[in-house]
Short mmCIF file of C-alpha atoms in Angstrom, two decimals:
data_model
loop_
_atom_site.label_atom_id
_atom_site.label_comp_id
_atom_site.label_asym_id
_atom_site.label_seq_id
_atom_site.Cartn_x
_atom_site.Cartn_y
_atom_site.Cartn_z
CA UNK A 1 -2.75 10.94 -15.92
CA UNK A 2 -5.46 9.68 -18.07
CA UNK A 3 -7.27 13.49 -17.88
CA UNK A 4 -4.12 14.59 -19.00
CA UNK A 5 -4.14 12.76 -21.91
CA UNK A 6 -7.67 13.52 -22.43
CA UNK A 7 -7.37 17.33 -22.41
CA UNK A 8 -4.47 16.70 -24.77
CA UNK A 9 -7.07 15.24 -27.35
CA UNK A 10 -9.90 16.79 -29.39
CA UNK A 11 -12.89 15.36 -31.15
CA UNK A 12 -14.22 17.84 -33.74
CA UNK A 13 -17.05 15.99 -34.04
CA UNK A 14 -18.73 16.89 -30.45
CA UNK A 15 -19.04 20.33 -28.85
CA UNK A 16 -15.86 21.36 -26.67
CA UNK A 17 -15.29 19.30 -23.72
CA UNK A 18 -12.13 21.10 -22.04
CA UNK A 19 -12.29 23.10 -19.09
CA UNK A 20 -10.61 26.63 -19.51
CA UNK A 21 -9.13 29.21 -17.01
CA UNK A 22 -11.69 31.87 -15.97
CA UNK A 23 -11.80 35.42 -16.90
CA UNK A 24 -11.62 34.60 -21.14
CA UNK A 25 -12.93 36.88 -23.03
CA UNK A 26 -14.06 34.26 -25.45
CA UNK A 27 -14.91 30.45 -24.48
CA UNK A 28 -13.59 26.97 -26.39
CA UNK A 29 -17.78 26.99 -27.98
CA UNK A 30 -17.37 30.87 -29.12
CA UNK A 31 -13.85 29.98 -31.30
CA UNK A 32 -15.06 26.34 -32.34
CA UNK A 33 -18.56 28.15 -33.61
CA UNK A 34 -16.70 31.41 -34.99
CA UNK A 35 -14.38 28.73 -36.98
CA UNK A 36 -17.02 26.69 -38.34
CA UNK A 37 -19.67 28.95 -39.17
CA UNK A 38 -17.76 31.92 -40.08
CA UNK A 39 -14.95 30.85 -42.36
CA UNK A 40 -15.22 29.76 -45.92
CA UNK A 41 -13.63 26.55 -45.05
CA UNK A 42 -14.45 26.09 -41.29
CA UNK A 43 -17.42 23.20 -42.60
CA UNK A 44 -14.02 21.15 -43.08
CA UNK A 45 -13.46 21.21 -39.42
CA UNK A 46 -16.36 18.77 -38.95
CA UNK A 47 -16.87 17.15 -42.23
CA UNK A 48 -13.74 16.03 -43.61
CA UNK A 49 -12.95 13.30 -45.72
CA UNK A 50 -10.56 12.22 -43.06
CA UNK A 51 -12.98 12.04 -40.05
CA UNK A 52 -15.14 10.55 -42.07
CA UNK A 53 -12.80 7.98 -43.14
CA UNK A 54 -11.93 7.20 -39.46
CA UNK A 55 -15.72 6.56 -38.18
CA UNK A 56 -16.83 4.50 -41.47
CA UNK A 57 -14.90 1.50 -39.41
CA UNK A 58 -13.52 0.34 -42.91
CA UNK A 59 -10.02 -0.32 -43.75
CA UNK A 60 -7.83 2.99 -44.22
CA UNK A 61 -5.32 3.68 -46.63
CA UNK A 62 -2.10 5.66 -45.71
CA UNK A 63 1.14 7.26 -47.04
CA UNK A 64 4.36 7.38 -45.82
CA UNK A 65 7.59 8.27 -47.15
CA UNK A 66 10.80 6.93 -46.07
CA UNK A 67 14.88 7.07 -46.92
CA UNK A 68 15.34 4.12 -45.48
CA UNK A 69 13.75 1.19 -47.36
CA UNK A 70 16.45 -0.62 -47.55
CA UNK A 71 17.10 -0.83 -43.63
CA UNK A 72 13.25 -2.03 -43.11
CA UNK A 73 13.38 -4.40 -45.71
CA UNK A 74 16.35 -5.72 -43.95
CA UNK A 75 15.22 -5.67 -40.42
CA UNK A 76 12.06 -6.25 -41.22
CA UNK A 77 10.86 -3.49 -38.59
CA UNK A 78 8.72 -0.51 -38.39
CA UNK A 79 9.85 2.32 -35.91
CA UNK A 80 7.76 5.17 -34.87
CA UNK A 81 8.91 9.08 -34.06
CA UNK A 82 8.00 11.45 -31.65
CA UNK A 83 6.51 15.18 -32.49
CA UNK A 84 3.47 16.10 -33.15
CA UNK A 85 1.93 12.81 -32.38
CA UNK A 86 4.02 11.60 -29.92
CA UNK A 87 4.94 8.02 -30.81
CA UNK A 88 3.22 7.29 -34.06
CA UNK A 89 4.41 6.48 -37.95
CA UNK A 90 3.77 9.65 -39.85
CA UNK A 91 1.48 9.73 -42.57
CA UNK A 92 -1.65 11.06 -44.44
CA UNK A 93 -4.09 9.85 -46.01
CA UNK A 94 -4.89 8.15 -49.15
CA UNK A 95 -8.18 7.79 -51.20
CA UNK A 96 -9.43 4.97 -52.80
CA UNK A 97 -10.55 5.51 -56.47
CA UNK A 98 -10.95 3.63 -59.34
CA UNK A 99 -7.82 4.53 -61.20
CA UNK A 100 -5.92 3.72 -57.68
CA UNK A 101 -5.06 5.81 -54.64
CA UNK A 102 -4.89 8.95 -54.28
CA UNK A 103 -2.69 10.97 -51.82
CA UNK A 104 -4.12 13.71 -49.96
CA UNK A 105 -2.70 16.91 -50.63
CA UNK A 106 -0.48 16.92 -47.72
CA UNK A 107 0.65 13.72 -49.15
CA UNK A 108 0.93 15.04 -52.59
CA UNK A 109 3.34 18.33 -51.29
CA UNK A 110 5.42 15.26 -49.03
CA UNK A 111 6.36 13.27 -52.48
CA UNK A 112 6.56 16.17 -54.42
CA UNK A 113 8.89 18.04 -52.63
CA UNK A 114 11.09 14.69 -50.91
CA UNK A 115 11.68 13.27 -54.37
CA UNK A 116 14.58 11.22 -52.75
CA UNK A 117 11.89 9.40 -50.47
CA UNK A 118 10.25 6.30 -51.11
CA UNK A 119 6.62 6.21 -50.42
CA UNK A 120 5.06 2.98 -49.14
CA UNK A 121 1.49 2.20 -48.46
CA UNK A 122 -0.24 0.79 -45.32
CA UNK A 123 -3.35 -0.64 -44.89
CA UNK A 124 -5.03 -0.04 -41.35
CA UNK A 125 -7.67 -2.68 -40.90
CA UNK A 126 -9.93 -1.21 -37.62
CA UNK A 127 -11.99 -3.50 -35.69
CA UNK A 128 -14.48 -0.88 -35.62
CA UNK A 129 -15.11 2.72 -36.64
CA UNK A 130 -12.44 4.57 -35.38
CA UNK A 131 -12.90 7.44 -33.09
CA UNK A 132 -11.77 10.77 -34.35
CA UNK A 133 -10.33 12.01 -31.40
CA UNK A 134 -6.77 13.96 -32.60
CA UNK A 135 -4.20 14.86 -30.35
CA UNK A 136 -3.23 18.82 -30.25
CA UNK A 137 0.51 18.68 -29.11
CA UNK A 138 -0.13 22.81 -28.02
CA UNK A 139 -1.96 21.09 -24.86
CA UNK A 140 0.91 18.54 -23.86
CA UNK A 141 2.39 20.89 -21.65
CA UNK A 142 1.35 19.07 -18.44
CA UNK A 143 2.30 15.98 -19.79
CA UNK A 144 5.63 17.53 -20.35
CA UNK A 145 6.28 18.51 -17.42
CA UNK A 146 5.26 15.61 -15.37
CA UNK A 147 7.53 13.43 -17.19
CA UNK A 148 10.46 15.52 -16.44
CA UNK A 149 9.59 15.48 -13.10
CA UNK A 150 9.57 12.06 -13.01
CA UNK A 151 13.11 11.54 -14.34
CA UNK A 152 14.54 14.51 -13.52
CA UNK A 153 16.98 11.98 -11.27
CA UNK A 154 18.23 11.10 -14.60
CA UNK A 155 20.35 14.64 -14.27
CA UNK A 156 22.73 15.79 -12.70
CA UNK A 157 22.52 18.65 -10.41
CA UNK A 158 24.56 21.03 -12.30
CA UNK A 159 21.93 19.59 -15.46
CA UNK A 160 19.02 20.28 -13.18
CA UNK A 161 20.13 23.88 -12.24
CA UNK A 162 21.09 25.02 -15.61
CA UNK A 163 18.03 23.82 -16.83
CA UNK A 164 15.98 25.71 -14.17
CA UNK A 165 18.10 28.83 -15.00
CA UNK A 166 17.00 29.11 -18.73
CA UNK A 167 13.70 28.40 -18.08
CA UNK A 168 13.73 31.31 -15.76
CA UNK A 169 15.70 33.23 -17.56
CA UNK A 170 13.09 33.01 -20.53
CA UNK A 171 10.18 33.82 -18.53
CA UNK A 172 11.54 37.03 -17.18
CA UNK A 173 12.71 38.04 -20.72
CA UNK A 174 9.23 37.35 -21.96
CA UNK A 175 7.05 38.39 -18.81
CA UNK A 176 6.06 41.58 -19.99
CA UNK A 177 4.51 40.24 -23.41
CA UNK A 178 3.43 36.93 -21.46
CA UNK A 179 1.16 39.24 -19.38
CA UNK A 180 0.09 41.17 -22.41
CA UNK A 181 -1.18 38.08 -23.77
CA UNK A 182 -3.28 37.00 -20.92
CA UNK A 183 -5.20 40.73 -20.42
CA UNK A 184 -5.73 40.66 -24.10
CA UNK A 185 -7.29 37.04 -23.28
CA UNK A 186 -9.32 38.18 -20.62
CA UNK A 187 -10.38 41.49 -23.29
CA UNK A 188 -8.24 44.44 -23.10
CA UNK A 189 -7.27 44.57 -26.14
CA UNK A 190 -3.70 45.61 -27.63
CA UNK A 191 -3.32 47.73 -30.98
CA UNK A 192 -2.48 44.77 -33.26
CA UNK A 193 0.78 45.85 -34.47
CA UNK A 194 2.17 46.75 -31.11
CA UNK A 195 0.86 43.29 -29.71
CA UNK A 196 2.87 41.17 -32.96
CA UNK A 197 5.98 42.56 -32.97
CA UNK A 198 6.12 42.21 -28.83
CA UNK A 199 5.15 38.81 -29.98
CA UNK A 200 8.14 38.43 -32.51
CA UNK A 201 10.64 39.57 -29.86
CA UNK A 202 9.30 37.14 -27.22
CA UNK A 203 9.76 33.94 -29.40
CA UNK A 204 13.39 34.42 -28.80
CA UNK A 205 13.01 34.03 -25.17
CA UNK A 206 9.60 31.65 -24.99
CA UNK A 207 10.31 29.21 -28.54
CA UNK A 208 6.64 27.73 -28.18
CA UNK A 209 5.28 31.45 -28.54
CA UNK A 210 6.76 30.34 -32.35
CA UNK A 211 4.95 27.21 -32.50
CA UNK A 212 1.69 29.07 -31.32
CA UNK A 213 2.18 31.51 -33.86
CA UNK A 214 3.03 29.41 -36.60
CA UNK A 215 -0.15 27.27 -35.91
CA UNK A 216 -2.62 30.32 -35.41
CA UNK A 217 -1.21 31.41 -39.01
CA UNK A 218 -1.85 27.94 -40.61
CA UNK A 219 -5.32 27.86 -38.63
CA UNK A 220 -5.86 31.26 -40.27
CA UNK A 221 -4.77 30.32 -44.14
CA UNK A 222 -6.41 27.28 -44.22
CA UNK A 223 -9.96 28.11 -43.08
CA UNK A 224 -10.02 31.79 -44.91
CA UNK A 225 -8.45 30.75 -48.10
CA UNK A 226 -10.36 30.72 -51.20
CA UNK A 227 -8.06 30.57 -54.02
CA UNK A 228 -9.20 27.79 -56.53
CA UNK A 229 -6.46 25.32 -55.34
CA UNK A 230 -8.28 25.56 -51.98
CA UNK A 231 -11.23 25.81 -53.34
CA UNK A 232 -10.50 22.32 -55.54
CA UNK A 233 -9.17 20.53 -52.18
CA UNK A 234 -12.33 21.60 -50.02
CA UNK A 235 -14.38 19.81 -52.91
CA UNK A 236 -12.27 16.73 -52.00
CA UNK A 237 -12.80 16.97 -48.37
CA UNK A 238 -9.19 18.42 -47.29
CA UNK A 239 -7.59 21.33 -45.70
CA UNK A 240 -5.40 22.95 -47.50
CA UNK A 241 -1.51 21.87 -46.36
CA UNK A 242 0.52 24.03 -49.30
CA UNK A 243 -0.60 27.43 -47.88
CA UNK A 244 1.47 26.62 -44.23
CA UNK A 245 4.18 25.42 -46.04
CA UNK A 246 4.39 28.06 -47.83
CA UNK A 247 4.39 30.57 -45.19
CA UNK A 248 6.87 28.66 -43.02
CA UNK A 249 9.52 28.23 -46.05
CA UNK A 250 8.70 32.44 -46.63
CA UNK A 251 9.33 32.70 -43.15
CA UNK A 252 12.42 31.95 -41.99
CA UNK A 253 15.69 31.32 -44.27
CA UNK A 254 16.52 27.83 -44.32
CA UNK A 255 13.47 25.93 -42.83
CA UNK A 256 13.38 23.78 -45.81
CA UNK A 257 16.72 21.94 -44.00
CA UNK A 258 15.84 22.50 -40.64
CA UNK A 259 12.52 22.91 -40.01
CA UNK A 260 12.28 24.54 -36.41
CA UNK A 261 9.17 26.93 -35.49
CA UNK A 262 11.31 28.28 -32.28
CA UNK A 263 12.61 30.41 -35.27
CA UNK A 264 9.53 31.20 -36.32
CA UNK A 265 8.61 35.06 -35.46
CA UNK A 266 8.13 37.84 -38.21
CA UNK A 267 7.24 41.11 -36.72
CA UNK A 268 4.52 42.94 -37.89
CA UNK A 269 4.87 44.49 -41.33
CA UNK A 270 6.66 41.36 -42.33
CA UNK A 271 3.83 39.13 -41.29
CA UNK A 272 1.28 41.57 -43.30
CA UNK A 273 3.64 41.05 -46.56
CA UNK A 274 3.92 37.26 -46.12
CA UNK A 275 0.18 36.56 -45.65
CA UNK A 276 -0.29 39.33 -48.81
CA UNK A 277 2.59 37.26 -50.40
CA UNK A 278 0.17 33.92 -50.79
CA UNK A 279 -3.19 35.36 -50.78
CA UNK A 280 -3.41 39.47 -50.69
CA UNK A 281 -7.26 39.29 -49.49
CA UNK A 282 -5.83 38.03 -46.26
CA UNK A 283 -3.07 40.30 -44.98
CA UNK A 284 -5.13 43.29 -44.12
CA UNK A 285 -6.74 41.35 -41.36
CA UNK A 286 -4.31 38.98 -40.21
CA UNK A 287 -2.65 40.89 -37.45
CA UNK A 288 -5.29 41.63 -35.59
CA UNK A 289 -6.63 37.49 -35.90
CA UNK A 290 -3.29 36.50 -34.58
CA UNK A 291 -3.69 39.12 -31.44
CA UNK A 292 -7.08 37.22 -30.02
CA UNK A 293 -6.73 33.89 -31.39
CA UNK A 294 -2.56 33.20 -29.87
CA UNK A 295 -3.94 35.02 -26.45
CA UNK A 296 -6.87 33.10 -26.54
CA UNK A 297 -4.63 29.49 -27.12
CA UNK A 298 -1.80 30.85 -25.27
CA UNK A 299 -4.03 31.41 -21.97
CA UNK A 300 -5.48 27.90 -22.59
CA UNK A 301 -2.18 25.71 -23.64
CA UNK A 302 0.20 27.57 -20.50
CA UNK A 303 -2.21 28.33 -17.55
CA UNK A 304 -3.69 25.44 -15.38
CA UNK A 305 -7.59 25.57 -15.46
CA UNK A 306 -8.06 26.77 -12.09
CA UNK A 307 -6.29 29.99 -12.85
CA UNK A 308 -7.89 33.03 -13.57
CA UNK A 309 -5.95 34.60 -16.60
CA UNK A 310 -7.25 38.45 -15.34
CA UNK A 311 -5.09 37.86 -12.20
CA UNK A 312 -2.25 35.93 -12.45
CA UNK A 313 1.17 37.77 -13.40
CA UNK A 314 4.52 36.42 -14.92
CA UNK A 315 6.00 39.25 -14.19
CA UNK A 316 7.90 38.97 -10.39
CA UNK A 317 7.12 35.90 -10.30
CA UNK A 318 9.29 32.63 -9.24
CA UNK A 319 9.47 29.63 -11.10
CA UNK A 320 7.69 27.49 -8.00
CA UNK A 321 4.80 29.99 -8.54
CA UNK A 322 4.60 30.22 -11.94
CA UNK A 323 5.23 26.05 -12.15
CA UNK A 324 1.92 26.38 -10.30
CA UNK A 325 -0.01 28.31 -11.68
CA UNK A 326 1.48 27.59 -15.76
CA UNK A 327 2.40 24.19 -15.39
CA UNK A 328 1.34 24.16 -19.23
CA UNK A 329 4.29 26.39 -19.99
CA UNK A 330 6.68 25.72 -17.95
CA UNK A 331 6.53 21.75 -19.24
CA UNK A 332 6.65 23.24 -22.98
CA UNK A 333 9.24 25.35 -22.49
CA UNK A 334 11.39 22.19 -20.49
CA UNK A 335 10.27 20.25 -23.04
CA UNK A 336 12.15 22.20 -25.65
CA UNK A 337 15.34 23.75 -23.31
CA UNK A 338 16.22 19.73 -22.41
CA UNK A 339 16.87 19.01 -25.93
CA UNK A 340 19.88 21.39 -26.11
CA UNK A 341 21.64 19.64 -23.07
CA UNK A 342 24.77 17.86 -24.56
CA UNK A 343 23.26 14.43 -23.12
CA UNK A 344 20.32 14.60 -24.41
CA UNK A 345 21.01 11.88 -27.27
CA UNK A 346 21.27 9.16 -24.50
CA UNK A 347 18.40 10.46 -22.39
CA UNK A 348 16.14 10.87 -25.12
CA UNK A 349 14.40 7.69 -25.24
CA UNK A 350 13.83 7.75 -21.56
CA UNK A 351 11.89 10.80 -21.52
CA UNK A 352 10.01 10.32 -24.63
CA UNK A 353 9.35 6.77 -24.57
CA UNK A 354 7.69 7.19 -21.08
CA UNK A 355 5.47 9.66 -23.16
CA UNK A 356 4.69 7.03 -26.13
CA UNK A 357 4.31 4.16 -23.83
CA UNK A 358 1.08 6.54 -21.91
CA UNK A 359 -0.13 7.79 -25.68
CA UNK A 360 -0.24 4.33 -26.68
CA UNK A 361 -2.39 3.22 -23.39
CA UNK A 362 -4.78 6.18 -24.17
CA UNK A 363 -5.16 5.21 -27.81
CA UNK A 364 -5.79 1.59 -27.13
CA UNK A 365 -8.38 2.07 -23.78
CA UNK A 366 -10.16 4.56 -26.73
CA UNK A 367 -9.62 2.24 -30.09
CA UNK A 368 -7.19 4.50 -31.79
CA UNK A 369 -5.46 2.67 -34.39
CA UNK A 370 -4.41 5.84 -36.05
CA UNK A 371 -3.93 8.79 -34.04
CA UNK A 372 -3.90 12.39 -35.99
CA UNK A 373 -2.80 15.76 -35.46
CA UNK A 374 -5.70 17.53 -33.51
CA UNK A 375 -4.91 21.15 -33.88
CA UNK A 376 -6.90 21.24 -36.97
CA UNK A 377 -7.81 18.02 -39.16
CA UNK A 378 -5.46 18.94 -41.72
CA UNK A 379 -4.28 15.33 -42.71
CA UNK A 380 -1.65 14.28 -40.35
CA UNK A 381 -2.07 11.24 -39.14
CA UNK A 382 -0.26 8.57 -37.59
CA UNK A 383 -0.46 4.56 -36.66
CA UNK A 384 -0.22 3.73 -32.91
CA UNK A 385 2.50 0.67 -33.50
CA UNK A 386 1.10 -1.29 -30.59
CA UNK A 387 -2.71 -1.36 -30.89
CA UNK A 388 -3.86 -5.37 -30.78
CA UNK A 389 -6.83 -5.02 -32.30
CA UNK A 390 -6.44 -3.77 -36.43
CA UNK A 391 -4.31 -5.47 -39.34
CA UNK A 392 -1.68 -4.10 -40.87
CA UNK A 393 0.01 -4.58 -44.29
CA UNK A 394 2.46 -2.96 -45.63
CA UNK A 395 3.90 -2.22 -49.56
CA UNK A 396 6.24 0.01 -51.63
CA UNK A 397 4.39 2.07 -53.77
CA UNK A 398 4.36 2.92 -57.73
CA UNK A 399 3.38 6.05 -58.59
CA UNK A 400 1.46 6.81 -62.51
CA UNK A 401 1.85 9.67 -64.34
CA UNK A 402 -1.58 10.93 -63.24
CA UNK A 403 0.00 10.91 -59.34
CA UNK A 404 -1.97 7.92 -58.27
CA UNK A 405 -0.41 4.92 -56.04
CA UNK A 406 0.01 1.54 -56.14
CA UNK A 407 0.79 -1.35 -54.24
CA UNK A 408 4.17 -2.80 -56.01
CA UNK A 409 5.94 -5.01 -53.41
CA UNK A 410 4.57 -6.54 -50.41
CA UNK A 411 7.08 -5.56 -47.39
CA UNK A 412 7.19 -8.64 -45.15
CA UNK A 413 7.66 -5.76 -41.85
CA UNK A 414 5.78 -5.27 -38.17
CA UNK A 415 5.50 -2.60 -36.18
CA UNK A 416 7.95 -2.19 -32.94
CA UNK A 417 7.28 0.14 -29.84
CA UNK A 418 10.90 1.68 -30.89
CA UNK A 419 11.26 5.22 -31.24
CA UNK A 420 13.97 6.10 -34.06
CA UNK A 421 16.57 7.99 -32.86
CA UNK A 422 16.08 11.60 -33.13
CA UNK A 423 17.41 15.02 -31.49
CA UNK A 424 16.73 18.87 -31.32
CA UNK A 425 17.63 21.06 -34.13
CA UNK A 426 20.57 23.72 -33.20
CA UNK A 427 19.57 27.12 -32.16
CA UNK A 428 20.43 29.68 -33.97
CA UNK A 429 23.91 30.44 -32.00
CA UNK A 430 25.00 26.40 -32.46
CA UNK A 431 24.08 26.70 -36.16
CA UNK A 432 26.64 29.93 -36.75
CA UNK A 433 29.60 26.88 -35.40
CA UNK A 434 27.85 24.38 -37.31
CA UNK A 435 29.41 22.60 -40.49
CA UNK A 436 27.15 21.76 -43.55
CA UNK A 437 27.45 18.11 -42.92
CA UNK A 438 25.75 18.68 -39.70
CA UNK A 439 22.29 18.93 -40.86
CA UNK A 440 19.69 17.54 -38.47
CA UNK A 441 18.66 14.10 -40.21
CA UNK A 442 15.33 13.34 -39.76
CA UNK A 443 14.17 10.37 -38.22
CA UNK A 444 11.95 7.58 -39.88
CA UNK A 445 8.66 8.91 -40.50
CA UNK A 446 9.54 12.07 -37.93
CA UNK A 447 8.08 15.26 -38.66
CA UNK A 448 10.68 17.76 -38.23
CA UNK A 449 11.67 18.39 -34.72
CA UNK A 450 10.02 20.76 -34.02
CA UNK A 451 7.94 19.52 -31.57
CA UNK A 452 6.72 19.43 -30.83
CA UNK A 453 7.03 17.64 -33.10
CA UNK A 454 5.51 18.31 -37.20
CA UNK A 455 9.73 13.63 -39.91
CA UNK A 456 8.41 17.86 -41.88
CA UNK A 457 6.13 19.15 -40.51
CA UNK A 458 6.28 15.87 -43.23
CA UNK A 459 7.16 15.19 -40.00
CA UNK A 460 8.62 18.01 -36.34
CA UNK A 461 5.68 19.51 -34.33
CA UNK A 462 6.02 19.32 -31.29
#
């Protein structure tokens, strides 16, 4: 279990640790160094103002935004959501200065755009330089599965079957691209265009091929941007969070209500004109990026690490076998097909809170106080609600005209291991029934389900 959880987490700060199926193409070491060394902004990766936050040991400064103020003030109690970091408040950070504290620029696009929120400020006092080990939600897959596993008891049969059925069902509607991706892995290499809009077709079939995409995209805007708003956050030590949004809200009609990445999946020629759309230096060589970077991550994230991605095939394969030898997958893929069962809402906590209540063991054994989204460093970043060993305080902010926060009322509130309540967006054949009123709500501090999970990608991711 706790190698699970391990393999689920990554310190930017040391060389790769994971170990990888055989046959790649390209290791863990060859990406990390390409990213670094040959990106304008991969020197972020490593050197960010948030990492370096987390390991000075001294007390942290976060934002989150909330609807409901009132109901904490009231109950005096601070729930956490699942997603992209499992069982954590969402937040990002906030920089001290002398005319007050500054949001990050994730932060910034969070008030900005969720006018209706309140934002409150917490203070995270460590007991000692924090270790910057994020959690990557594209590696939970195991974990996923394992847990289902578990509880599966909790189901009926007719539950159980049904839920076996789509899963398979997906796979062999996807097997041919699934295989594409792992020789393209393991170096035989498809023509770009033919390999994206296979891609774009299999999302349908396989939703985390969307959240793979999505973050390979974000991965690719943020470290080969150089337009002077990136530019002027790299000076300040952050990744650049608008250019993903930007992309995901181009994307897909209506992600700014519901934002859900298993829609995520423009084919080719769209894909070029998006990236073009924010920054045209980028959309000649995006394609071909997203065809060995997603094969790379998709070989790694779905295949156990004693596989060898040159031999393995999805394609006649049952779902015993393939459990075996893509137990990554297959618990992604249950992970997402549960959430559409019509019980979900009561089973919910009992298959996510088994999660938390392991995430929260991990963070404590390591002295994670505030766990972040691995995938990249980008400013996501949560507070594990049951660590014993940091102080917490908590206020409403005040916002100047210059953007800058303040502490304006103390709230008298402690943190609960509670999950709010929270379900799966519709798919796209519930949302043609669904009214307007029916709009997912987003949890306290959730990321958007997504999630995997990123309250927006504010909160959902994974």
């Amino acid at each position: 279990m706790r190698d699970e959880w391990e393999h689920a987490h990554t310190d930017y700060t040391m060389p790769p640790q994971r170990k990888i199926p055989a046959s790649l193409a390209e290791s863990e070491s060859d990406w990390r160094h390409y990213l670094e060394c040959s990106t304008p902004n991969g020197w972020l990766i490593r050197h960010n103002a948030m990492t370096e936050a987390l390991v000075s040991g001294k007390p942290m400064y976060l934002l989150h935004t909330t609807k409901d103020i009132d109901a904490i003030r009231i109950s005096r109690q601070l729930h956490v959501s699942t997603g992209c970091l499992v069982g954590a408040l969402y937040c990002s950070p906030l920089v001290s200065q002398r005319d007050g504290l500054r949001p990050h620029n994730l932060g910034a696009y969070l008030m900005r755009t969720k006018p209706s929120t309140t934002p409150m400020i917490f203070e995270v006092i460590p007991d000692a330089p924090i270790r910057p080990k994020g959690i990557d939600y594209l590696h939970l897959g195991a974990i996923h599965l394992r847990t289902y596993e578990r509880y599966r008891s909790f189901l009926t049969l007719a539950e159980s079957d049904q839920l076996d059925h789509a899963v398979l069902t997906g796979l062999r509607a996807a097997a041919v691209f699934l295989d594409v991706a792992l020789r393209n892995a393991a170096g035989h290499a498809t023509p770009a265009p033919e390999f994206i809009d296979q891609l774009s077709e299999a999302v349908a079939h396989v939703p985390f091929l969307g959240y793979l995409y999505f973050e390979v995209l974000s991965e690719y805007l943020m470290l080969h941007s150089v337009t002077p708003e990136t530019k002027a956050y790299a000076e300040a030590g952050e990744l650049n969070n608008w250019l993903y949004k930007r992309l995901a809200f181009a994307a897909v009609d209506g992600m700014d209500q519901l934002f859900d990445l298993a829609r995520f999946n423009p084919r080719h020629d769209q894909l070029v004109q998006l990236i073009g759309g924010i920054e045209p230096a980028l959309g000649p060589a995006v394609a071909e990026y997203v065809r060995r970077r997603l094969s790379h991550l998709f070989a790694r994230t779905a295949l156990h690490t004693s596989q060898d991605a040159a031999s393995v095939t999805f394609q006649g394969s049952d779902l015993c076998t393939i459990r075996n030898f893509a137990p990554g997958l297959i618990g992604q893929m249950v992970f997402r097909e549960i959430r559409y069962m019509p019980r979900y809402r009561q089973l919910y906590h009992c298959f996510e809170k088994a999660k938390a209540l392991e995430a929260w063991d991990y963070w404590n054994r390591e002295g994670i106080p505030t766990p972040f989204n691995g995938v990249l460093p980008k400013g996501e970043i949560g507070i594990n609600p049951v660590y014993p060993r940091s102080a917490v305080r908590v206020w409403v902010a005040e916002q100047d005209s210059k953007g800058y926060l303040r502490p304006a009322e103390e709230v008298s509130a402690v943190f609960t291991p509670h999950l709010a309540s929270w379900w799966a967006p519709p798919r796209l054949r519930e949302m043609r029934n669904a009214t307007a009123d029916s709009r997912v709500e987003v949890a306290l501090g959730a990321r958007p389900p997504v999630p995997l999970q990123r309250s927006s990608m504010n909160g959902v991711s994974a």
